[in-house]
Amino acid sequence: MACTQEKRELLDAYLDEELTLLEAKQLEAHIYECESCEQHLQELKRSVAIIQSASHFEAPRHFTEGVMNRLPEQPARTKWKHRIRRNPLIVAAAAFLLVFVMSMAGGMGDGQEMVVEGEGQFLLDREQNLVIIPEGSTVDGDLTIRNGDIEINGEVTGTVTVVNGQHLQASASGAAGEIEEINDALEQIWFQVRSFTADLIPSGSDEE
Amino acid sequence: MDIVVKKIVREVKKGNQEAFSELVELYKDKVYHVSYRMIGNTHEAQDIAQEAFLRAYMNIESYDEERKFSTWIYRITTNLTIDRIRKKKPDFHLEDRVSGTENLDYHSQFADDVELPEDQIVKLEMQQWIQEEIMRLPPKYRSAVILKYLEDLSIKEISEILHLPEATVKTRIHRGREALRKRLN
Ligand SMILES: [Zn+2]
């Protein structure tokens, strides 16, 4: 026959190892004399042991691949997003610059990110999604701008491609290809990035 | 928190998507296992587990680095699983029969079990029976029991994962344990 509810609760606490040494001793003394509690405790222990004998399964093969395939597409350019946003000065301080891939998020309303790809020095207006190739600056090769405008005052030796943006004709410039231009400049920063794959920014400098 | 995990999380927060695969590698077994034990079906478990990582990725900015990543990912996983259980079986309770397909499903864990020796079959059947008993627990006891006895987590961590007071977690474990006792003895 069953013992008291109080003893049942003590048995739970006992199994959870939450009784003081004295309480545990007292309960053990009771269990020694109470068949019902002894059986109850044995049954609980047995149940736990059975459940604990359940094997551990590993995730199926190709699990990680499956997850990575489900992630939203994210081109390499977004890598720069935080770095540039947090540390424009460090980026600007990089001495040689050559391939610049950048994306901007935030402050763009429609959620489209501006992307600039090219080799050379750019002046960037974040507020207006404008890239300016300043006078005296040469972009060696092609230049691509997405979701932004471009103004070319310097030179572009290759083709300028503007996707979802405009080429604002600012002057008779030396652009060999198509160019896109933007006119508002709230924050203008010179970006000089040696390579978009090179980690120019010392790791740690841009951490929160 | 583990310094390696912290570094990976920071990389992911910076936008390094590839780094996320390292997080998945580190936690996929835990996540899959909890999900499988709670839902009792390998396909759904995989789907939920992958969804959990997807959500973790999408919400990585809200992850507090001062807390254990495992707690966070377990939390996402149990929420998703409980949600899935609710949708498929609103009135699941102790007396519900466990569907016969669970047997097949259990065996499907072992891709190469073409001809198992006798003792292996006994083990398999034993394992299958354990899972059936776990499935008979109401979901709210089931999650607490799995986290406690299969994942070996502390009451404190379980309370963070399930977002419940520690006393409630204990009560659920006690009730789950008692339900198992009645059936298994
Ligand atoms: Zn007693």
PDB file of N, CA, C and O in Angstrom, chain B residues 2 7 24 36 44 47 54 59 67 72 80 82 85 97 105 115 120 123 128-129 132 135 144 151 154 184:
ATOM      1  N   ASP B   2      32.373  29.083 -24.426  1.00  0.00           N
ATOM      2  CA  ASP B   2      33.500  28.535 -25.169  1.00  0.00           C
ATOM      3  C   ASP B   2      34.082  29.587 -26.122  1.00  0.00           C
ATOM      4  O   ASP B   2      33.372  30.177 -26.929  1.00  0.00           O
ATOM      5  N   LYS B   7      34.136  33.018 -31.038  1.00  0.00           N
ATOM      6  CA  LYS B   7      34.794  33.535 -32.242  1.00  0.00           C
ATOM      7  C   LYS B   7      33.967  33.254 -33.493  1.00  0.00           C
ATOM      8  O   LYS B   7      33.810  34.112 -34.351  1.00  0.00           O
ATOM      9  N   VAL B  24      27.082  24.771 -37.051  1.00  0.00           N
ATOM     10  CA  VAL B  24      26.188  23.644 -37.333  1.00  0.00           C
ATOM     11  C   VAL B  24      26.897  22.332 -37.010  1.00  0.00           C
ATOM     12  O   VAL B  24      26.346  21.457 -36.337  1.00  0.00           O
ATOM     13  N   TYR B  36      14.714  14.571 -32.508  1.00  0.00           N
ATOM     14  CA  TYR B  36      14.248  13.213 -32.795  1.00  0.00           C
ATOM     15  C   TYR B  36      13.539  12.599 -31.598  1.00  0.00           C
ATOM     16  O   TYR B  36      12.458  12.015 -31.729  1.00  0.00           O
ATOM     17  N   GLU B  44      11.058  14.194 -39.826  1.00  0.00           N
ATOM     18  CA  GLU B  44      10.624  15.437 -39.197  1.00  0.00           C
ATOM     19  C   GLU B  44      11.720  16.007 -38.306  1.00  0.00           C
ATOM     20  O   GLU B  44      11.897  17.220 -38.225  1.00  0.00           O
ATOM     21  N   ASP B  47      14.155  17.804 -40.424  1.00  0.00           N
ATOM     22  CA  ASP B  47      13.572  19.050 -40.908  1.00  0.00           C
ATOM     23  C   ASP B  47      13.560  20.114 -39.814  1.00  0.00           C
ATOM     24  O   ASP B  47      13.945  21.265 -40.033  1.00  0.00           O
ATOM     25  N   LEU B  54      18.531  27.310 -39.224  1.00  0.00           N
ATOM     26  CA  LEU B  54      18.174  28.411 -40.110  1.00  0.00           C
ATOM     27  C   LEU B  54      17.702  29.615 -39.294  1.00  0.00           C
ATOM     28  O   LEU B  54      18.127  30.745 -39.507  1.00  0.00           O
ATOM     29  N   ASN B  59      18.577  34.950 -36.804  1.00  0.00           N
ATOM     30  CA  ASN B  59      18.441  35.759 -35.591  1.00  0.00           C
ATOM     31  C   ASN B  59      19.744  35.873 -34.813  1.00  0.00           C
ATOM     32  O   ASN B  59      19.726  36.177 -33.620  1.00  0.00           O
ATOM     33  N   ARG B  67      25.633  34.086 -22.943  1.00  0.00           N
ATOM     34  CA  ARG B  67      24.969  32.823 -22.607  1.00  0.00           C
ATOM     35  C   ARG B  67      25.508  31.711 -23.485  1.00  0.00           C
ATOM     36  O   ARG B  67      26.095  31.954 -24.526  1.00  0.00           O
ATOM     37  N   TRP B  72      20.795  28.368 -26.208  1.00  0.00           N
ATOM     38  CA  TRP B  72      20.024  29.123 -27.207  1.00  0.00           C
ATOM     39  C   TRP B  72      19.501  28.221 -28.321  1.00  0.00           C
ATOM     40  O   TRP B  72      18.328  28.275 -28.676  1.00  0.00           O
ATOM     41  N   LEU B  80      10.450  24.922 -31.650  1.00  0.00           N
ATOM     42  CA  LEU B  80       9.999  24.465 -32.969  1.00  0.00           C
ATOM     43  C   LEU B  80       9.340  23.090 -32.873  1.00  0.00           C
ATOM     44  O   LEU B  80       8.312  22.834 -33.507  1.00  0.00           O
ATOM     45  N   ILE B  82       7.944  21.578 -30.206  1.00  0.00           N
ATOM     46  CA  ILE B  82       6.672  21.625 -29.491  1.00  0.00           C
ATOM     47  C   ILE B  82       5.587  22.204 -30.396  1.00  0.00           C
ATOM     48  O   ILE B  82       4.457  21.720 -30.446  1.00  0.00           O
ATOM     49  N   ILE B  85       4.573  19.512 -32.786  1.00  0.00           N
ATOM     50  CA  ILE B  85       3.748  18.495 -32.111  1.00  0.00           C
ATOM     51  C   ILE B  85       2.316  19.006 -31.943  1.00  0.00           C
ATOM     52  O   ILE B  85       1.356  18.296 -32.203  1.00  0.00           O
ATOM     53  N   ARG B  97      -2.251   5.932 -28.652  1.00  0.00           N
ATOM     54  CA  ARG B  97      -1.425   4.873 -29.216  1.00  0.00           C
ATOM     55  C   ARG B  97      -0.300   5.500 -30.040  1.00  0.00           C
ATOM     56  O   ARG B  97      -0.495   6.484 -30.730  1.00  0.00           O
ATOM     57  N   ASP B 105      10.221   3.508 -38.728  1.00  0.00           N
ATOM     58  CA  ASP B 105      11.038   4.693 -38.669  1.00  0.00           C
ATOM     59  C   ASP B 105      12.261   4.471 -37.802  1.00  0.00           C
ATOM     60  O   ASP B 105      13.359   4.879 -38.134  1.00  0.00           O
ATOM     61  N   GLU B 115      21.041  -7.558 -42.372  1.00  0.00           N
ATOM     62  CA  GLU B 115      20.825  -8.757 -41.574  1.00  0.00           C
ATOM     63  C   GLU B 115      21.485  -8.608 -40.223  1.00  0.00           C
ATOM     64  O   GLU B 115      22.688  -8.781 -40.063  1.00  0.00           O
ATOM     65  N   GLN B 120      21.438  -8.070 -31.702  1.00  0.00           N
ATOM     66  CA  GLN B 120      21.276  -6.718 -32.208  1.00  0.00           C
ATOM     67  C   GLN B 120      19.795  -6.387 -32.354  1.00  0.00           C
ATOM     68  O   GLN B 120      19.364  -5.271 -32.088  1.00  0.00           O
ATOM     69  N   LYS B 123      18.389  -5.588 -29.082  1.00  0.00           N
ATOM     70  CA  LYS B 123      18.767  -4.223 -28.699  1.00  0.00           C
ATOM     71  C   LYS B 123      17.909  -3.193 -29.428  1.00  0.00           C
ATOM     72  O   LYS B 123      17.446  -2.220 -28.845  1.00  0.00           O
ATOM     73  N   GLN B 128      13.676   0.730 -29.534  1.00  0.00           N
ATOM     74  CA  GLN B 128      12.424   1.160 -30.137  1.00  0.00           C
ATOM     75  C   GLN B 128      11.334   1.322 -29.074  1.00  0.00           C
ATOM     76  O   GLN B 128      10.570   2.275 -29.079  1.00  0.00           O
ATOM     77  N   TRP B 129      11.339   0.382 -28.158  1.00  0.00           N
ATOM     78  CA  TRP B 129      10.368   0.421 -27.064  1.00  0.00           C
ATOM     79  C   TRP B 129      10.590   1.665 -26.208  1.00  0.00           C
ATOM     80  O   TRP B 129       9.659   2.366 -25.818  1.00  0.00           O
ATOM     81  N   GLU B 132       9.196   4.635 -27.892  1.00  0.00           N
ATOM     82  CA  GLU B 132       7.732   4.622 -27.818  1.00  0.00           C
ATOM     83  C   GLU B 132       7.251   5.109 -26.458  1.00  0.00           C
ATOM     84  O   GLU B 132       6.257   5.836 -26.361  1.00  0.00           O
ATOM     85  N   MET B 135       7.572   8.768 -26.324  1.00  0.00           N
ATOM     86  CA  MET B 135       6.506   9.400 -27.098  1.00  0.00           C
ATOM     87  C   MET B 135       5.164   9.386 -26.366  1.00  0.00           C
ATOM     88  O   MET B 135       4.276  10.179 -26.675  1.00  0.00           O
ATOM     89  N   ALA B 144      11.099  18.045 -20.844  1.00  0.00           N
ATOM     90  CA  ALA B 144      11.883  18.149 -19.607  1.00  0.00           C
ATOM     91  C   ALA B 144      12.653  16.861 -19.334  1.00  0.00           C
ATOM     92  O   ALA B 144      13.839  16.891 -18.984  1.00  0.00           O
ATOM     93  N   GLU B 151      19.969  14.381 -22.332  1.00  0.00           N
ATOM     94  CA  GLU B 151      21.006  15.384 -22.608  1.00  0.00           C
ATOM     95  C   GLU B 151      21.806  15.718 -21.357  1.00  0.00           C
ATOM     96  O   GLU B 151      22.790  16.456 -21.428  1.00  0.00           O
ATOM     97  N   SER B 154      21.461  20.459 -16.506  1.00  0.00           N
ATOM     98  CA  SER B 154      21.059  20.852 -15.154  1.00  0.00           C
ATOM     99  C   SER B 154      19.650  21.464 -15.193  1.00  0.00           C
ATOM    100  O   SER B 154      19.181  21.920 -16.237  1.00  0.00           O
ATOM    101  N   LEU B 184       6.492   1.455 -16.912  1.00  0.00           N
ATOM    102  CA  LEU B 184       7.649   0.577 -17.103  1.00  0.00           C
ATOM    103  C   LEU B 184       7.805  -0.482 -16.008  1.00  0.00           C
ATOM    104  O   LEU B 184       8.712  -1.301 -16.082  1.00  0.00           O
TER     105      LEU B 184
END
